[in-house]
mmCIF file of C-alpha atoms and ligand atoms in Angstrom:
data_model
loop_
_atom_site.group_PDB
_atom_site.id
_atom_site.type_symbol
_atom_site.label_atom_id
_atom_site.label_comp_id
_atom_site.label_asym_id
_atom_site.label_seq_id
_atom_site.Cartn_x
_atom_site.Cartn_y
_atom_site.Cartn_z
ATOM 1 C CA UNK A 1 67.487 1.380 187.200
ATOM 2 C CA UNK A 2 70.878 -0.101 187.052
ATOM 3 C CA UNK A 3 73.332 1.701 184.498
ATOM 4 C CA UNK A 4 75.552 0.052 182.124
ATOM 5 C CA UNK A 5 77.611 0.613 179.207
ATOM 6 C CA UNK A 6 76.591 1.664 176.709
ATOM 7 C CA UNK A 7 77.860 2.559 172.877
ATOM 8 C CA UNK A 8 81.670 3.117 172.636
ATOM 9 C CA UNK A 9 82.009 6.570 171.516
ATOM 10 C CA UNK A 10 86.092 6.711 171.800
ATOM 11 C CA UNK A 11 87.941 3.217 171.370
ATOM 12 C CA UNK A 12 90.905 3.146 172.468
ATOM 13 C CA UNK A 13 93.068 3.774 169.408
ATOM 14 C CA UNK A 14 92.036 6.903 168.479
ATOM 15 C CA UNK A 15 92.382 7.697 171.993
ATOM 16 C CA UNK A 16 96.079 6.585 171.473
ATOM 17 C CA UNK A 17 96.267 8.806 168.262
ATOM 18 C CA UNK A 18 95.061 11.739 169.616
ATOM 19 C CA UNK A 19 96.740 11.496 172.885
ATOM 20 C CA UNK A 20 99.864 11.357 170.531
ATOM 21 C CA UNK A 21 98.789 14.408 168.339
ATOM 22 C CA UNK A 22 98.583 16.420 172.107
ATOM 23 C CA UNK A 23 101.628 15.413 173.228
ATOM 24 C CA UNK A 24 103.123 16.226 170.067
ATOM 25 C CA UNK A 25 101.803 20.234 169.970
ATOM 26 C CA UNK A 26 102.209 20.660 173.633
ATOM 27 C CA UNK A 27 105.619 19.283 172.992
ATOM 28 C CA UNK A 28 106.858 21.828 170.593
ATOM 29 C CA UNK A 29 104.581 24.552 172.298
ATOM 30 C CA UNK A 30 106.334 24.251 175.564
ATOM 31 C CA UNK A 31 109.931 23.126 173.927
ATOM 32 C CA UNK A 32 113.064 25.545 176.041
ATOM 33 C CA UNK A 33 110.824 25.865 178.517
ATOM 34 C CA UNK A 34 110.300 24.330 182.338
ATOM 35 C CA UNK A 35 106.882 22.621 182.212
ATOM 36 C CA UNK A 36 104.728 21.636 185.181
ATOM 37 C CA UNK A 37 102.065 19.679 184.662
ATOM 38 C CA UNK A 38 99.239 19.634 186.751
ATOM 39 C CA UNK A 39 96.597 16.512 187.003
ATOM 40 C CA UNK A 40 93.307 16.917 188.108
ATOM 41 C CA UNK A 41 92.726 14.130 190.293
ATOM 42 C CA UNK A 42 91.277 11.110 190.097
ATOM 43 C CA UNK A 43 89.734 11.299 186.799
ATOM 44 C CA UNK A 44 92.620 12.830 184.597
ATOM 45 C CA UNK A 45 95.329 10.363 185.885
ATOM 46 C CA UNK A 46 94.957 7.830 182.731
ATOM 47 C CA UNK A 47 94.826 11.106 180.703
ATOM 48 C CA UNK A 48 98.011 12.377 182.009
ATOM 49 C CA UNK A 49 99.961 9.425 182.065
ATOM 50 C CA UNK A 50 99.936 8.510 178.674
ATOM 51 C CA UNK A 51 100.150 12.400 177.793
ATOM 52 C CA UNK A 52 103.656 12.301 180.047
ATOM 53 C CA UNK A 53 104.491 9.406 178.137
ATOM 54 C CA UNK A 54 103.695 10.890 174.381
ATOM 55 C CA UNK A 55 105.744 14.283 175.259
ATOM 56 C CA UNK A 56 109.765 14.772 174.066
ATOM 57 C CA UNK A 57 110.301 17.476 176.612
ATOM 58 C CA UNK A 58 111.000 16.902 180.061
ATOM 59 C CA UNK A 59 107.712 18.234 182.338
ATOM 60 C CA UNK A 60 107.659 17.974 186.087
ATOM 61 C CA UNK A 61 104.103 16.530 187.447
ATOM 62 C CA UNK A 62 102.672 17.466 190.264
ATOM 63 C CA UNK A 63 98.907 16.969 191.361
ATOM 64 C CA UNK A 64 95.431 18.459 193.011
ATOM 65 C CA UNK A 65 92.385 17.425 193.981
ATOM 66 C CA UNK A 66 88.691 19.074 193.929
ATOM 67 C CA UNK A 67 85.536 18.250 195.141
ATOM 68 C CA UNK A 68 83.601 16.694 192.156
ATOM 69 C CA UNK A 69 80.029 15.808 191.592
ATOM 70 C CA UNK A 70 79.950 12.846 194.237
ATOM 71 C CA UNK A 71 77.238 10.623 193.196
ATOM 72 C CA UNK A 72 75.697 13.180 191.094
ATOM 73 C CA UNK A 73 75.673 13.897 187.043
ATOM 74 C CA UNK A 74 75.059 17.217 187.662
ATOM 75 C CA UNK A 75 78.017 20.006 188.784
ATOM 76 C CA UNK A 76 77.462 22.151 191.680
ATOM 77 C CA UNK A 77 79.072 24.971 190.702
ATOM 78 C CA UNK A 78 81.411 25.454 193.946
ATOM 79 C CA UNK A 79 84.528 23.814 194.524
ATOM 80 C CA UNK A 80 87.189 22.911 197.135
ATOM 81 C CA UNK A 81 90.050 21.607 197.007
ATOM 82 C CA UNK A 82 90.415 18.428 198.820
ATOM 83 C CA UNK A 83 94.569 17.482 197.802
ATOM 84 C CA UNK A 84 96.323 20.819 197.046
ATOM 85 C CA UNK A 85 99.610 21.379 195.012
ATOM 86 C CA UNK A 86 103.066 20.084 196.900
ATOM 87 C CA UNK A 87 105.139 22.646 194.160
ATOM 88 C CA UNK A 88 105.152 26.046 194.299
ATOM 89 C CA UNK A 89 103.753 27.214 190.260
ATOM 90 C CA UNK A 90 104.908 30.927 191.294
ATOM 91 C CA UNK A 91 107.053 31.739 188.103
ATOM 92 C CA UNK A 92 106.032 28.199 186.685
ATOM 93 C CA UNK A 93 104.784 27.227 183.385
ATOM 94 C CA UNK A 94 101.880 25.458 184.568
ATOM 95 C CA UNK A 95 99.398 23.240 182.522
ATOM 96 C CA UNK A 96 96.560 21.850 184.035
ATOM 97 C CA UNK A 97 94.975 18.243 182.267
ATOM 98 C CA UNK A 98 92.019 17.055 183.285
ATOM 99 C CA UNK A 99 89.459 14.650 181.947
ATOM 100 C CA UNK A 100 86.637 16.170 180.585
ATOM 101 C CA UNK A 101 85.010 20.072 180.722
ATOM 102 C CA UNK A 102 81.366 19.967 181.381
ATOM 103 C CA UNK A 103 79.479 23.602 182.621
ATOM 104 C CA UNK A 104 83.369 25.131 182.869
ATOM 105 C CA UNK A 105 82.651 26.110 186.869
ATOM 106 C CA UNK A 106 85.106 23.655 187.656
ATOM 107 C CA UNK A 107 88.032 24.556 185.474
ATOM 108 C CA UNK A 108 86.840 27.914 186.013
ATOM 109 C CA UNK A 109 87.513 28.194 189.785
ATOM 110 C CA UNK A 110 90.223 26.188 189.397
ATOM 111 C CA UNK A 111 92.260 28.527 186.889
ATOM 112 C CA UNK A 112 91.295 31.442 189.100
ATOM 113 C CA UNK A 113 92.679 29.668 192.411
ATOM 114 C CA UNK A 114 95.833 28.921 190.602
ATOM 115 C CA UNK A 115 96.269 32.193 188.484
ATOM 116 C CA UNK A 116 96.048 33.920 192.308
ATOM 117 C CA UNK A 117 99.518 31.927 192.733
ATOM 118 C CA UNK A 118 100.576 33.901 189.344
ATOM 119 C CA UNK A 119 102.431 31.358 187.809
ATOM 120 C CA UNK A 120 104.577 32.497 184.629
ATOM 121 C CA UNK A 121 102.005 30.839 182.260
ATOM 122 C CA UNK A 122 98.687 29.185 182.972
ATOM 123 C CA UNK A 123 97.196 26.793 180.058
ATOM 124 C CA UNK A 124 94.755 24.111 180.419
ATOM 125 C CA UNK A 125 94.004 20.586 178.177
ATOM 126 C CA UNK A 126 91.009 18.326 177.937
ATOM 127 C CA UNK A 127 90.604 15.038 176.728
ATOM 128 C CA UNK A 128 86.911 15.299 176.237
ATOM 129 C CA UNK A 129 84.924 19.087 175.706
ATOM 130 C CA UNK A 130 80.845 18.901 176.269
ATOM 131 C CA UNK A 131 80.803 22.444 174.874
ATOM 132 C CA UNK A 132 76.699 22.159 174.429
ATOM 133 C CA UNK A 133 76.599 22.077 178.287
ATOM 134 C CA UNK A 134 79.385 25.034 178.968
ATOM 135 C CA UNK A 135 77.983 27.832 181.501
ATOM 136 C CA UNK A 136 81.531 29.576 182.014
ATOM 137 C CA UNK A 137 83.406 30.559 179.706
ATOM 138 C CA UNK A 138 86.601 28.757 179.838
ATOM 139 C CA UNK A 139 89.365 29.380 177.489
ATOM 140 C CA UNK A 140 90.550 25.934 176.649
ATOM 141 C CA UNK A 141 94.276 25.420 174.941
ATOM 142 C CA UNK A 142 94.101 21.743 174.384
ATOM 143 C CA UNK A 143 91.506 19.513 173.310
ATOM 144 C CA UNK A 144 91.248 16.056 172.558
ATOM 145 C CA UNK A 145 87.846 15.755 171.644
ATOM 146 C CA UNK A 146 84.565 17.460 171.467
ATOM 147 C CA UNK A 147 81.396 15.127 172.554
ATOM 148 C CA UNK A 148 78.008 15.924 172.670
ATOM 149 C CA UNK A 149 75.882 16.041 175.792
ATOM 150 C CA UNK A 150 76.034 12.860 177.015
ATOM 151 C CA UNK A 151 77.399 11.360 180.295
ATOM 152 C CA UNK A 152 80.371 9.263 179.444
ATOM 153 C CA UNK A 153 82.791 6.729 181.244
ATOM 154 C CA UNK A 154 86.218 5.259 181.275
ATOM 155 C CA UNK A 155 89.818 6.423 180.479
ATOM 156 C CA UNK A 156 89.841 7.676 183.562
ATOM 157 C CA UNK A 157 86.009 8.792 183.728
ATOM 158 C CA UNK A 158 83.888 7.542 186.574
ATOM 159 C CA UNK A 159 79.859 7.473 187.431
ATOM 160 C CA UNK A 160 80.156 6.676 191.283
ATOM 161 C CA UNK A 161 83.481 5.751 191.665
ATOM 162 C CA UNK A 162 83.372 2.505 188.743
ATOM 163 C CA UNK A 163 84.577 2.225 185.033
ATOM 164 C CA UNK A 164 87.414 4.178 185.363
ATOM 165 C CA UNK A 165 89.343 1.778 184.344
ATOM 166 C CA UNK A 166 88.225 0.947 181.013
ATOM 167 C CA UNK A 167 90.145 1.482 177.979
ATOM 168 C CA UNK A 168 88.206 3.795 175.776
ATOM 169 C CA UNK A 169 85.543 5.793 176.688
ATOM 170 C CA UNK A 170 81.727 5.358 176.448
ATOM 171 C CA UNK A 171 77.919 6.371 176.910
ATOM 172 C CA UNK A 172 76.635 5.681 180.395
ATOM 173 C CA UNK A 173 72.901 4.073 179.857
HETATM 174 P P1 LIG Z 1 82.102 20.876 185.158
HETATM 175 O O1 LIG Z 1 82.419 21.689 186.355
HETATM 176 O O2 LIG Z 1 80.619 20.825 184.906
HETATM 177 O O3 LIG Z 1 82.863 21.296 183.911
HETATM 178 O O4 LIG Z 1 82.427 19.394 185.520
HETATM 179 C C1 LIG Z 1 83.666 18.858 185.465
HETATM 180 C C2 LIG Z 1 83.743 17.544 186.218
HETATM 181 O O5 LIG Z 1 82.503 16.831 186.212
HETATM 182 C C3 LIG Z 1 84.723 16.637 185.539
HETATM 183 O O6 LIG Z 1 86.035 16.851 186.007
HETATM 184 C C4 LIG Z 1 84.185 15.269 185.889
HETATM 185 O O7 LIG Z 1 84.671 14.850 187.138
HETATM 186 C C5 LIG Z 1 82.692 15.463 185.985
HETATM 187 N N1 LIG Z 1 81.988 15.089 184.734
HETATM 188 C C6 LIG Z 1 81.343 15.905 183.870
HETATM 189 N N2 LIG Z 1 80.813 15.240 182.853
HETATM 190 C C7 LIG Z 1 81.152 13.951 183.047
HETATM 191 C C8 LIG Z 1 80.898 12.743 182.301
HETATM 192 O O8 LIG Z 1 80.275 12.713 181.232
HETATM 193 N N3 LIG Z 1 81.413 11.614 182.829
HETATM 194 C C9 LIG Z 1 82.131 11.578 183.994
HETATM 195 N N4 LIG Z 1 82.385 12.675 184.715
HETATM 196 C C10 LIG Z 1 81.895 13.857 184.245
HETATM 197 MG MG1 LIG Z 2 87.403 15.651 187.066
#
């Protein structure tokens, strides 16, 4: 069956408004401090360029890469890292964005790979938490929203590579 979209579940200004709110409280969070900010490639790229955009601190951006679910809806649990990190985060207060947290194992391995390169401070920010479908526990500093168990696309968010590049985000039918 072929999917389409389906109902809009974030338009895009409360996107805007919340993106704002993040920026905002990461702003005054991080504010006297050297920030690096890390995007999770592809899907948090929208994500962290309007985040960049809504902070009044300076943050350096740098970016990585993991293996995601391919053509799949379903995480594997393992990941590698296909694009690593050109800056070294030793020292570094590091914040990692990235689209959406689904089981955690992701995020997960990901925090643990970079904690191993004991950066001064390690936080991490969502746009989008499926908490329902969480099977590590991931200790998540900034979120934009919390969905329920649905697969969801654009802002950023694919199924097979399409609809990233829609402007709010919606229900894949
Ligand atoms: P996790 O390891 O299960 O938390 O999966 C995280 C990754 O799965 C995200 O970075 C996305 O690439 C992908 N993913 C999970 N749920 C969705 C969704 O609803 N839409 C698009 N991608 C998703
Ligand atoms: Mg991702």
């Amino acid at each position: 069956m072929k999917q389409k979209i389906g109902e809009i579940l974030l338009s895009e200004e409360e996107i805007s408004q919340r993106v704002k709110e993040l920026g905002q409280q990461i702003s005054n969070d991080y504010r006297g401090k050297r920030l690096i900010i890390i995007c999770v490639l592809k899907g948090a790229v929208i994500f962290a360029a309007d985040l960049l955009r809504n902070l009044d601190i300076s943050a350096d951006l740098d970016f990585i890469q993991v293996s995601s679910y391919g053509d799949k809806t379903e995480s594997t649990g393992a990941i590698e890292v296909i694009q690593d990190l050109a800056t070294d985060i030793a020292g570094q207060n590091v914040l990692i964005i990235d689209d959406i947290i689904d089981s955690g194992l992701t995020l997960h391995h990901l925090k643990e790979k970079l904690l191993a390169k004991q950066p001064a401070s390690l936080r991490l920010c969502v746009l989008v938490d499926k908490s329902e479908r969480r099977k590590k526990d991931v200790e998540v500093d900034y979120v934009g929203f919390r969905i329920p168990n649905r697969f969801v696309i654009g802002y950023g968010l694919d199924y097979a590579g399409e609809y990233r590049g829609l402007p709010y985000i919606a229900i894949l039918e």
